[in-house]
JSON list of C-alpha atoms in Angstrom, two decimals:
[
{"chain": "Z", "resi": 15, "resn": "MET", "atom": "CA", "xyz": [4.95, -7.67, 22.52]},
{"chain": "Z", "resi": 16, "resn": "ALA", "atom": "CA", "xyz": [6.85, -7.04, 19.24]},
{"chain": "Z", "resi": 17, "resn": "GLU", "atom": "CA", "xyz": [8.23, -3.54, 18.84]},
{"chain": "Z", "resi": 18, "resn": "ALA", "atom": "CA", "xyz": [8.07, -1.34, 15.75]},
{"chain": "Z", "resi": 19, "resn": "PRO", "atom": "CA", "xyz": [7.01, -3.96, 13.20]},
{"chain": "Z", "resi": 20, "resn": "ARG", "atom": "CA", "xyz": [8.24, -3.53, 9.69]},
{"chain": "Z", "resi": 21, "resn": "VAL", "atom": "CA", "xyz": [5.08, -5.14, 8.32]},
{"chain": "Z", "resi": 22, "resn": "TYR", "atom": "CA", "xyz": [1.86, -6.54, 9.90]},
{"chain": "Z", "resi": 23, "resn": "PRO", "atom": "CA", "xyz": [0.47, -10.02, 9.38]},
{"chain": "Z", "resi": 24, "resn": "ILE", "atom": "CA", "xyz": [-2.60, -9.73, 7.11]},
{"chain": "Z", "resi": 25, "resn": "ARG", "atom": "CA", "xyz": [-5.76, -11.24, 8.43]},
{"chain": "Z", "resi": 26, "resn": "LEU", "atom": "CA", "xyz": [-7.33, -13.91, 6.26]},
{"chain": "Z", "resi": 27, "resn": "TYR", "atom": "CA", "xyz": [-10.89, -14.71, 5.24]},
{"chain": "Z", "resi": 28, "resn": "GLY", "atom": "CA", "xyz": [-12.62, -16.24, 8.23]},
{"chain": "Z", "resi": 29, "resn": "ASP", "atom": "CA", "xyz": [-11.14, -13.88, 10.79]},
{"chain": "Z", "resi": 30, "resn": "PRO", "atom": "CA", "xyz": [-14.08, -12.21, 12.59]},
{"chain": "Z", "resi": 31, "resn": "VAL", "atom": "CA", "xyz": [-12.47, -8.76, 12.53]},
{"chain": "Z", "resi": 32, "resn": "LEU", "atom": "CA", "xyz": [-12.98, -8.67, 8.79]},
{"chain": "Z", "resi": 33, "resn": "ARG", "atom": "CA", "xyz": [-16.76, -8.88, 9.26]},
{"chain": "Z", "resi": 34, "resn": "ARG", "atom": "CA", "xyz": [-17.02, -6.13, 11.88]},
{"chain": "Z", "resi": 35, "resn": "LYS", "atom": "CA", "xyz": [-18.18, -2.64, 11.01]},
{"chain": "Z", "resi": 36, "resn": "ALA", "atom": "CA", "xyz": [-15.21, -0.49, 11.87]},
{"chain": "Z", "resi": 37, "resn": "ARG", "atom": "CA", "xyz": [-15.46, 2.46, 14.26]},
{"chain": "Z", "resi": 38, "resn": "PRO", "atom": "CA", "xyz": [-14.35, 6.11, 13.54]},
{"chain": "Z", "resi": 39, "resn": "VAL", "atom": "CA", "xyz": [-10.72, 7.00, 14.21]},
{"chain": "Z", "resi": 40, "resn": "GLN", "atom": "CA", "xyz": [-9.00, 10.33, 14.95]},
{"chain": "Z", "resi": 41, "resn": "PRO", "atom": "CA", "xyz": [-5.41, 11.28, 13.92]},
{"chain": "Z", "resi": 42, "resn": "THR", "atom": "CA", "xyz": [-4.49, 11.79, 17.61]},
{"chain": "Z", "resi": 43, "resn": "ASP", "atom": "CA", "xyz": [-5.61, 8.21, 18.68]},
{"chain": "Z", "resi": 44, "resn": "THR", "atom": "CA", "xyz": [-3.24, 5.57, 19.83]},
{"chain": "Z", "resi": 45, "resn": "LEU", "atom": "CA", "xyz": [-3.87, 2.23, 18.19]},
{"chain": "Z", "resi": 46, "resn": "THR", "atom": "CA", "xyz": [-2.82, -1.27, 19.12]},
{"chain": "Z", "resi": 47, "resn": "VAL", "atom": "CA", "xyz": [-2.53, -3.84, 16.42]},
{"chain": "Z", "resi": 48, "resn": "PRO", "atom": "CA", "xyz": [-2.99, -7.21, 18.22]},
{"chain": "Z", "resi": 49, "resn": "GLY", "atom": "CA", "xyz": [0.42, -8.70, 19.02]},
{"chain": "Z", "resi": 50, "resn": "PHE", "atom": "CA", "xyz": [2.24, -5.34, 18.84]},
{"chain": "Z", "resi": 51, "resn": "SER", "atom": "CA", "xyz": [2.88, -2.37, 21.07]},
{"chain": "Z", "resi": 52, "resn": "PRO", "atom": "CA", "xyz": [0.63, 0.77, 20.87]},
{"chain": "Z", "resi": 53, "resn": "GLN", "atom": "CA", "xyz": [1.40, 3.14, 17.96]},
{"chain": "Z", "resi": 54, "resn": "SER", "atom": "CA", "xyz": [0.25, 6.43, 16.70]},
{"chain": "Z", "resi": 55, "resn": "VAL", "atom": "CA", "xyz": [-2.16, 6.51, 13.76]},
{"chain": "Z", "resi": 56, "resn": "ARG", "atom": "CA", "xyz": [0.68, 7.90, 11.57]},
{"chain": "Z", "resi": 57, "resn": "GLU", "atom": "CA", "xyz": [2.97, 4.93, 12.57]},
{"chain": "Z", "resi": 58, "resn": "VAL", "atom": "CA", "xyz": [0.20, 2.46, 11.85]},
{"chain": "Z", "resi": 59, "resn": "ALA", "atom": "CA", "xyz": [-0.54, 4.02, 8.51]},
{"chain": "Z", "resi": 60, "resn": "HIS", "atom": "CA", "xyz": [3.14, 3.88, 7.52]},
{"chain": "Z", "resi": 61, "resn": "THR", "atom": "CA", "xyz": [3.43, 0.21, 8.54]},
{"chain": "Z", "resi": 62, "resn": "MET", "atom": "CA", "xyz": [0.20, -0.58, 6.65]},
{"chain": "Z", "resi": 63, "resn": "LEU", "atom": "CA", "xyz": [1.71, 0.96, 3.48]},
{"chain": "Z", "resi": 64, "resn": "GLU", "atom": "CA", "xyz": [4.87, -1.14, 3.92]},
{"chain": "Z", "resi": 65, "resn": "THR", "atom": "CA", "xyz": [2.65, -4.21, 4.50]},
{"chain": "Z", "resi": 66, "resn": "MET", "atom": "CA", "xyz": [0.72, -3.49, 1.33]},
{"chain": "Z", "resi": 67, "resn": "PHE", "atom": "CA", "xyz": [3.80, -2.99, -0.75]},
{"chain": "Z", "resi": 68, "resn": "GLU", "atom": "CA", "xyz": [5.31, -6.23, 0.48]},
{"chain": "Z", "resi": 69, "resn": "ALA", "atom": "CA", "xyz": [2.08, -8.04, -0.38]},
{"chain": "Z", "resi": 70, "resn": "ARG", "atom": "CA", "xyz": [2.07, -6.30, -3.77]},
{"chain": "Z", "resi": 71, "resn": "GLY", "atom": "CA", "xyz": [-1.34, -4.73, -3.29]},
{"chain": "Z", "resi": 72, "resn": "VAL", "atom": "CA", "xyz": [-2.94, -1.41, -4.23]},
{"chain": "Z", "resi": 73, "resn": "GLY", "atom": "CA", "xyz": [-4.81, -0.88, -0.98]},
{"chain": "Z", "resi": 74, "resn": "LEU", "atom": "CA", "xyz": [-5.12, -2.15, 2.52]},
{"chain": "Z", "resi": 75, "resn": "ALA", "atom": "CA", "xyz": [-7.77, -1.44, 5.16]},
{"chain": "Z", "resi": 76, "resn": "ALA", "atom": "CA", "xyz": [-7.14, -1.35, 8.91]},
{"chain": "Z", "resi": 77, "resn": "PRO", "atom": "CA", "xyz": [-9.44, -4.42, 9.62]},
{"chain": "Z", "resi": 78, "resn": "GLN", "atom": "CA", "xyz": [-7.03, -6.45, 7.41]},
{"chain": "Z", "resi": 79, "resn": "VAL", "atom": "CA", "xyz": [-4.33, -6.01, 10.10]},
{"chain": "Z", "resi": 80, "resn": "GLY", "atom": "CA", "xyz": [-6.71, -6.62, 13.01]},
{"chain": "Z", "resi": 81, "resn": "LEU", "atom": "CA", "xyz": [-7.82, -3.08, 13.71]},
{"chain": "Z", "resi": 82, "resn": "PRO", "atom": "CA", "xyz": [-11.58, -2.37, 13.44]},
{"chain": "Z", "resi": 83, "resn": "VAL", "atom": "CA", "xyz": [-11.15, 1.31, 12.73]},
{"chain": "Z", "resi": 84, "resn": "ARG", "atom": "CA", "xyz": [-12.15, 3.40, 9.69]},
{"chain": "Z", "resi": 85, "resn": "LEU", "atom": "CA", "xyz": [-8.75, 3.80, 8.06]},
{"chain": "Z", "resi": 86, "resn": "PHE", "atom": "CA", "xyz": [-7.29, 2.57, 4.82]},
{"chain": "Z", "resi": 87, "resn": "VAL", "atom": "CA", "xyz": [-4.22, 3.19, 2.70]},
{"chain": "Z", "resi": 88, "resn": "ALA", "atom": "CA", "xyz": [-3.93, 2.97, -1.02]},
{"chain": "Z", "resi": 89, "resn": "VAL", "atom": "CA", "xyz": [-1.65, 4.01, -3.88]},
{"chain": "Z", "resi": 90, "resn": "GLU", "atom": "CA", "xyz": [-1.92, 4.99, -7.56]},
{"chain": "Z", "resi": 91, "resn": "TYR", "atom": "CA", "xyz": [0.71, 3.44, -9.76]},
{"chain": "Z", "resi": 92, "resn": "GLU", "atom": "CA", "xyz": [2.09, 4.96, -12.91]},
{"chain": "Z", "resi": 93, "resn": "ASP", "atom": "CA", "xyz": [0.85, 2.10, -15.08]},
{"chain": "Z", "resi": 94, "resn": "ASP", "atom": "CA", "xyz": [-1.92, -0.52, -15.07]},
{"chain": "Z", "resi": 95, "resn": "GLU", "atom": "CA", "xyz": [-2.33, -1.78, -11.54]},
{"chain": "Z", "resi": 96, "resn": "GLU", "atom": "CA", "xyz": [-3.73, -5.07, -12.71]},
{"chain": "Z", "resi": 97, "resn": "GLU", "atom": "CA", "xyz": [-0.66, -5.81, -14.70]},
{"chain": "Z", "resi": 98, "resn": "ASN", "atom": "CA", "xyz": [1.54, -4.98, -11.71]},
{"chain": "Z", "resi": 99, "resn": "GLU", "atom": "CA", "xyz": [0.13, -7.81, -9.62]},
{"chain": "Z", "resi": 100, "resn": "GLY", "atom": "CA", "xyz": [2.47, -10.73, -9.32]},
{"chain": "Z", "resi": 101, "resn": "GLN", "atom": "CA", "xyz": [5.39, -8.89, -11.03]},
{"chain": "Z", "resi": 102, "resn": "GLU", "atom": "CA", "xyz": [8.81, -8.55, -9.39]},
{"chain": "Z", "resi": 103, "resn": "ALA", "atom": "CA", "xyz": [9.75, -4.94, -10.22]},
{"chain": "Z", "resi": 104, "resn": "PRO", "atom": "CA", "xyz": [9.81, -2.72, -7.12]},
{"chain": "Z", "resi": 105, "resn": "LEU", "atom": "CA", "xyz": [6.32, -1.24, -6.73]},
{"chain": "Z", "resi": 106, "resn": "LYS", "atom": "CA", "xyz": [7.56, 1.87, -4.85]},
{"chain": "Z", "resi": 107, "resn": "SER", "atom": "CA", "xyz": [9.36, 2.99, -8.02]},
{"chain": "Z", "resi": 108, "resn": "ARG", "atom": "CA", "xyz": [6.04, 3.28, -9.82]},
{"chain": "Z", "resi": 109, "resn": "VAL", "atom": "CA", "xyz": [4.02, 5.10, -7.18]},
{"chain": "Z", "resi": 110, "resn": "LEU", "atom": "CA", "xyz": [2.34, 8.30, -8.34]},
{"chain": "Z", "resi": 111, "resn": "ARG", "atom": "CA", "xyz": [0.38, 9.03, -5.17]},
{"chain": "Z", "resi": 112, "resn": "GLU", "atom": "CA", "xyz": [-0.10, 7.52, -1.77]},
{"chain": "Z", "resi": 113, "resn": "PHE", "atom": "CA", "xyz": [-3.39, 7.86, 0.12]},
{"chain": "Z", "resi": 114, "resn": "VAL", "atom": "CA", "xyz": [-4.08, 7.59, 3.85]},
{"chain": "Z", "resi": 115, "resn": "MET", "atom": "CA", "xyz": [-7.78, 8.09, 4.55]},
{"chain": "Z", "resi": 116, "resn": "LEU", "atom": "CA", "xyz": [-9.41, 8.30, 7.92]},
{"chain": "Z", "resi": 117, "resn": "ASN", "atom": "CA", "xyz": [-13.21, 8.02, 8.19]},
{"chain": "Z", "resi": 118, "resn": "PRO", "atom": "CA", "xyz": [-13.80, 8.05, 4.36]},
{"chain": "Z", "resi": 119, "resn": "VAL", "atom": "CA", "xyz": [-17.27, 8.81, 3.13]},
{"chain": "Z", "resi": 120, "resn": "LEU", "atom": "CA", "xyz": [-17.91, 7.87, -0.55]},
{"chain": "Z", "resi": 121, "resn": "THR", "atom": "CA", "xyz": [-20.40, 9.62, -2.77]},
{"chain": "Z", "resi": 122, "resn": "VAL", "atom": "CA", "xyz": [-21.10, 8.14, -6.20]},
{"chain": "Z", "resi": 123, "resn": "THR", "atom": "CA", "xyz": [-20.61, 10.76, -8.93]},
{"chain": "Z", "resi": 124, "resn": "ASP", "atom": "CA", "xyz": [-21.14, 8.45, -11.95]},
{"chain": "Z", "resi": 125, "resn": "LYS", "atom": "CA", "xyz": [-23.86, 5.86, -11.37]},
{"chain": "Z", "resi": 126, "resn": "LYS", "atom": "CA", "xyz": [-22.89, 3.81, -14.38]},
{"chain": "Z", "resi": 127, "resn": "LYS", "atom": "CA", "xyz": [-21.53, 0.46, -13.23]},
{"chain": "Z", "resi": 128, "resn": "ASP", "atom": "CA", "xyz": [-18.23, -1.00, -14.48]},
{"chain": "Z", "resi": 129, "resn": "ARG", "atom": "CA", "xyz": [-17.70, -4.73, -14.36]},
{"chain": "Z", "resi": 130, "resn": "SER", "atom": "CA", "xyz": [-14.64, -4.96, -16.59]},
{"chain": "Z", "resi": 131, "resn": "TYR", "atom": "CA", "xyz": [-11.86, -5.15, -13.99]},
{"chain": "Z", "resi": 132, "resn": "GLN", "atom": "CA", "xyz": [-10.65, -8.24, -12.18]},
{"chain": "Z", "resi": 133, "resn": "GLU", "atom": "CA", "xyz": [-10.60, -7.90, -8.39]},
{"chain": "Z", "resi": 134, "resn": "GLY", "atom": "CA", "xyz": [-8.60, -9.70, -5.80]},
{"chain": "Z", "resi": 135, "resn": "CYS", "atom": "CA", "xyz": [-8.03, -9.12, -2.07]},
{"chain": "Z", "resi": 136, "resn": "LEU", "atom": "CA", "xyz": [-4.96, -9.44, 0.18]},
{"chain": "Z", "resi": 137, "resn": "SER", "atom": "CA", "xyz": [-7.20, -11.18, 2.72]},
{"chain": "Z", "resi": 138, "resn": "ILE", "atom": "CA", "xyz": [-8.30, -13.78, 0.14]},
{"chain": "Z", "resi": 139, "resn": "PRO", "atom": "CA", "xyz": [-4.90, -14.50, -1.53]},
{"chain": "Z", "resi": 140, "resn": "GLY", "atom": "CA", "xyz": [-4.90, -16.27, -4.89]},
{"chain": "Z", "resi": 141, "resn": "ILE", "atom": "CA", "xyz": [-8.54, -15.72, -5.70]},
{"chain": "Z", "resi": 142, "resn": "TYR", "atom": "CA", "xyz": [-9.41, -13.25, -8.51]},
{"chain": "Z", "resi": 143, "resn": "GLU", "atom": "CA", "xyz": [-12.79, -12.66, -10.16]},
{"chain": "Z", "resi": 144, "resn": "GLU", "atom": "CA", "xyz": [-14.18, -10.37, -12.75]},
{"chain": "Z", "resi": 145, "resn": "GLY", "atom": "CA", "xyz": [-17.81, -9.01, -12.70]},
{"chain": "Z", "resi": 146, "resn": "VAL", "atom": "CA", "xyz": [-17.83, -6.95, -9.49]},
{"chain": "Z", "resi": 147, "resn": "ALA", "atom": "CA", "xyz": [-20.09, -3.97, -10.33]},
{"chain": "Z", "resi": 148, "resn": "ARG", "atom": "CA", "xyz": [-18.50, -0.73, -9.09]},
{"chain": "Z", "resi": 149, "resn": "ALA", "atom": "CA", "xyz": [-19.46, 2.86, -9.70]},
{"chain": "Z", "resi": 150, "resn": "ARG", "atom": "CA", "xyz": [-17.21, 4.44, -12.37]},
{"chain": "Z", "resi": 151, "resn": "ALA", "atom": "CA", "xyz": [-16.60, 7.62, -10.43]},
{"chain": "Z", "resi": 152, "resn": "VAL", "atom": "CA", "xyz": [-16.70, 8.62, -6.79]},
{"chain": "Z", "resi": 153, "resn": "GLN", "atom": "CA", "xyz": [-15.99, 11.50, -4.49]},
{"chain": "Z", "resi": 154, "resn": "VAL", "atom": "CA", "xyz": [-14.26, 10.69, -1.20]},
{"chain": "Z", "resi": 155, "resn": "ARG", "atom": "CA", "xyz": [-14.42, 12.94, 1.87]},
{"chain": "Z", "resi": 156, "resn": "TYR", "atom": "CA", "xyz": [-11.90, 11.98, 4.49]},
{"chain": "Z", "resi": 157, "resn": "THR", "atom": "CA", "xyz": [-9.57, 13.19, 7.21]},
{"chain": "Z", "resi": 158, "resn": "ASP", "atom": "CA", "xyz": [-5.81, 13.15, 6.62]},
{"chain": "Z", "resi": 159, "resn": "LEU", "atom": "CA", "xyz": [-3.10, 12.37, 9.15]},
{"chain": "Z", "resi": 160, "resn": "ASP", "atom": "CA", "xyz": [-2.85, 16.06, 10.11]},
{"chain": "Z", "resi": 161, "resn": "GLY", "atom": "CA", "xyz": [-6.51, 16.25, 10.92]},
{"chain": "Z", "resi": 162, "resn": "GLN", "atom": "CA", "xyz": [-7.47, 18.18, 7.80]},
{"chain": "Z", "resi": 163, "resn": "GLU", "atom": "CA", "xyz": [-10.70, 17.47, 6.04]},
{"chain": "Z", "resi": 164, "resn": "ARG", "atom": "CA", "xyz": [-10.08, 16.52, 2.39]},
{"chain": "Z", "resi": 165, "resn": "THR", "atom": "CA", "xyz": [-12.14, 15.81, -0.73]},
{"chain": "Z", "resi": 166, "resn": "LEU", "atom": "CA", "xyz": [-10.91, 13.71, -3.61]},
{"chain": "Z", "resi": 167, "resn": "GLU", "atom": "CA", "xyz": [-12.39, 12.81, -6.97]},
{"chain": "Z", "resi": 168, "resn": "ALA", "atom": "CA", "xyz": [-11.59, 9.41, -8.46]},
{"chain": "Z", "resi": 169, "resn": "ASP", "atom": "CA", "xyz": [-12.65, 7.39, -11.48]},
{"chain": "Z", "resi": 170, "resn": "ASP", "atom": "CA", "xyz": [-12.04, 4.11, -13.22]},
{"chain": "Z", "resi": 171, "resn": "TYR", "atom": "CA", "xyz": [-9.55, 1.80, -11.40]},
{"chain": "Z", "resi": 172, "resn": "LEU", "atom": "CA", "xyz": [-8.77, 4.21, -8.55]},
{"chain": "Z", "resi": 173, "resn": "ALA", "atom": "CA", "xyz": [-12.51, 4.64, -7.84]},
{"chain": "Z", "resi": 174, "resn": "ARG", "atom": "CA", "xyz": [-12.73, 0.84, -7.70]},
{"chain": "Z", "resi": 175, "resn": "VAL", "atom": "CA", "xyz": [-9.89, 0.64, -5.22]},
{"chain": "Z", "resi": 176, "resn": "PHE", "atom": "CA", "xyz": [-11.52, 3.21, -2.88]},
{"chain": "Z", "resi": 177, "resn": "GLN", "atom": "CA", "xyz": [-14.79, 1.38, -3.11]},
{"chain": "Z", "resi": 178, "resn": "HIS", "atom": "CA", "xyz": [-13.13, -1.97, -2.35]},
{"chain": "Z", "resi": 179, "resn": "GLU", "atom": "CA", "xyz": [-11.28, -0.61, 0.69]},
{"chain": "Z", "resi": 180, "resn": "THR", "atom": "CA", "xyz": [-14.30, 1.20, 2.02]},
{"chain": "Z", "resi": 181, "resn": "ASP", "atom": "CA", "xyz": [-16.20, -2.06, 1.81]},
{"chain": "Z", "resi": 182, "resn": "HIS", "atom": "CA", "xyz": [-13.67, -3.53, 4.15]},
{"chain": "Z", "resi": 183, "resn": "LEU", "atom": "CA", "xyz": [-14.55, -0.92, 6.75]},
{"chain": "Z", "resi": 184, "resn": "ASP", "atom": "CA", "xyz": [-18.16, -2.22, 6.64]},
{"chain": "Z", "resi": 185, "resn": "GLY", "atom": "CA", "xyz": [-17.17, -5.89, 6.83]},
{"chain": "Z", "resi": 186, "resn": "VAL", "atom": "CA", "xyz": [-17.81, -6.58, 3.16]},
{"chain": "Z", "resi": 187, "resn": "PHE", "atom": "CA", "xyz": [-15.63, -8.72, 0.76]},
{"chain": "Z", "resi": 188, "resn": "PHE", "atom": "CA", "xyz": [-15.65, -8.35, -3.00]},
{"chain": "Z", "resi": 189, "resn": "LEU", "atom": "CA", "xyz": [-16.95, -11.91, -3.17]},
{"chain": "Z", "resi": 190, "resn": "ASP", "atom": "CA", "xyz": [-20.10, -10.73, -1.37]},
{"chain": "Z", "resi": 191, "resn": "ARG", "atom": "CA", "xyz": [-20.86, -8.60, -4.42]},
{"chain": "Z", "resi": 192, "resn": "LEU", "atom": "CA", "xyz": [-20.86, -11.63, -6.72]},
{"chain": "Z", "resi": 193, "resn": "PRO", "atom": "CA", "xyz": [-23.38, -14.50, -7.05]},
{"chain": "Z", "resi": 194, "resn": "PRO", "atom": "CA", "xyz": [-23.13, -17.00, -4.19]},
{"chain": "Z", "resi": 195, "resn": "ALA", "atom": "CA", "xyz": [-22.03, -19.69, -6.72]},
{"chain": "Z", "resi": 196, "resn": "VAL", "atom": "CA", "xyz": [-18.71, -17.85, -7.14]},
{"chain": "Z", "resi": 197, "resn": "THR", "atom": "CA", "xyz": [-17.90, -18.16, -3.41]},
{"chain": "Z", "resi": 198, "resn": "GLU", "atom": "CA", "xyz": [-19.01, -21.80, -3.60]},
{"chain": "Z", "resi": 199, "resn": "ASP", "atom": "CA", "xyz": [-16.58, -22.42, -6.48]},
{"chain": "Z", "resi": 200, "resn": "HIS", "atom": "CA", "xyz": [-13.76, -21.42, -4.10]},
{"chain": "Z", "resi": 201, "resn": "ARG", "atom": "CA", "xyz": [-15.07, -23.33, -1.11]},
{"chain": "Z", "resi": 202, "resn": "LYS", "atom": "CA", "xyz": [-11.97, -25.46, -0.53]},
{"chain": "Z", "resi": 203, "resn": "GLU", "atom": "CA", "xyz": [-9.57, -22.51, -0.73]},
{"chain": "Z", "resi": 204, "resn": "LEU", "atom": "CA", "xyz": [-11.71, -20.39, 1.55]},
{"chain": "Z", "resi": 205, "resn": "ALA", "atom": "CA", "xyz": [-12.08, -23.23, 4.07]},
{"chain": "Z", "resi": 206, "resn": "ALA", "atom": "CA", "xyz": [-8.25, -23.51, 4.14]},
{"chain": "Z", "resi": 207, "resn": "MET", "atom": "CA", "xyz": [-7.97, -19.75, 4.83]},
{"chain": "Z", "resi": 208, "resn": "GLN", "atom": "CA", "xyz": [-10.57, -20.06, 7.62]},
{"chain": "Z", "resi": 209, "resn": "ARG", "atom": "CA", "xyz": [-8.35, -22.76, 9.25]},
{"chain": "Z", "resi": 210, "resn": "GLN", "atom": "CA", "xyz": [-5.32, -20.53, 8.96]},
{"chain": "Z", "resi": 211, "resn": "ALA", "atom": "CA", "xyz": [-7.20, -17.57, 10.47]},
{"chain": "Z", "resi": 212, "resn": "LYS", "atom": "CA", "xyz": [-8.36, -19.70, 13.36]},
{"chain": "Z", "resi": 213, "resn": "ALA", "atom": "CA", "xyz": [-4.81, -20.92, 14.00]},
{"chain": "Z", "resi": 214, "resn": "TYR", "atom": "CA", "xyz": [-3.44, -17.40, 13.91]},
{"chain": "Z", "resi": 215, "resn": "LEU", "atom": "CA", "xyz": [-5.99, -16.16, 16.41]},
{"chain": "Z", "resi": 216, "resn": "GLN", "atom": "CA", "xyz": [-5.22, -19.05, 18.75]},
{"chain": "Z", "resi": 217, "resn": "GLY", "atom": "CA", "xyz": [-1.51, -18.22, 18.55]},
{"chain": "Z", "resi": 218, "resn": "LEU", "atom": "CA", "xyz": [-2.27, -14.58, 19.40]},
{"chain": "Z", "resi": 219, "resn": "ALA", "atom": "CA", "xyz": [-4.35, -15.59, 22.41]},
{"chain": "Z", "resi": 220, "resn": "GLU", "atom": "CA", "xyz": [-1.59, -17.95, 23.69]},
{"chain": "Z", "resi": 221, "resn": "ALA", "atom": "CA", "xyz": [1.06, -15.25, 23.24]},
{"chain": "Z", "resi": 222, "resn": "GLU", "atom": "CA", "xyz": [-1.15, -12.76, 25.18]},
{"chain": "Z", "resi": 223, "resn": "LYS", "atom": "CA", "xyz": [-1.69, -15.26, 27.97]},
{"chain": "Z", "resi": 224, "resn": "LEU", "atom": "CA", "xyz": [2.05, -15.80, 28.35]},
{"chain": "Z", "resi": 225, "resn": "ARG", "atom": "CA", "xyz": [2.66, -12.06, 28.34]},
{"chain": "Z", "resi": 226, "resn": "ARG", "atom": "CA", "xyz": [0.15, -11.55, 31.20]},
{"chain": "Z", "resi": 227, "resn": "GLU", "atom": "CA", "xyz": [1.60, -14.46, 33.21]},
{"chain": "Z", "resi": 228, "resn": "ARG", "atom": "CA", "xyz": [5.10, -12.87, 32.90]},
{"chain": "Z", "resi": 229, "resn": "GLU", "atom": "CA", "xyz": [3.83, -9.52, 34.02]},
{"chain": "Z", "resi": 230, "resn": "ALA", "atom": "CA", "xyz": [1.83, -10.91, 36.93]}
]
């Protein structure tokens, strides 16, 4: 198995792990991203952040790297996150705050819905849509990497990011929150992603088979 990955492969639409409801995780757990050696939760979170930065995202949930656990990472940038997407300037230089949230529980604090932002997803690359209704403000209760219980208030774009990532922990894509016709409009692109996801899983299975044969 690969040792100490710098970044993880991001699972694509069609991968079954992205539709599973993730299980709770504890800071002391040892996690194994498929294809890699076991790591601590802290190590996994660090690599997830690096993966997110390389993919130029604002958040990444554990199922997106093949781990069905209730963990996500996210960042707040110093300027408009939407405008950052696709730019070449180093994202780390614009980070205001990094978040690592274990077992997050969202509570809506402003029930008014906002549909004004465009959403995308690192597991559905190249597809962006407006109109996803998200609560304007939320409170998040979560456990940090030191095992401390935390509470955080977020509004506007950051609240949207937290809602998007929490959806991933329940097997929900942002496209699921739009009319079915929107998904149908992207049928060809999504079918191609499904084929890539299947090929990746086949490669993982073959690599694991070879590893077991070598160890036998």
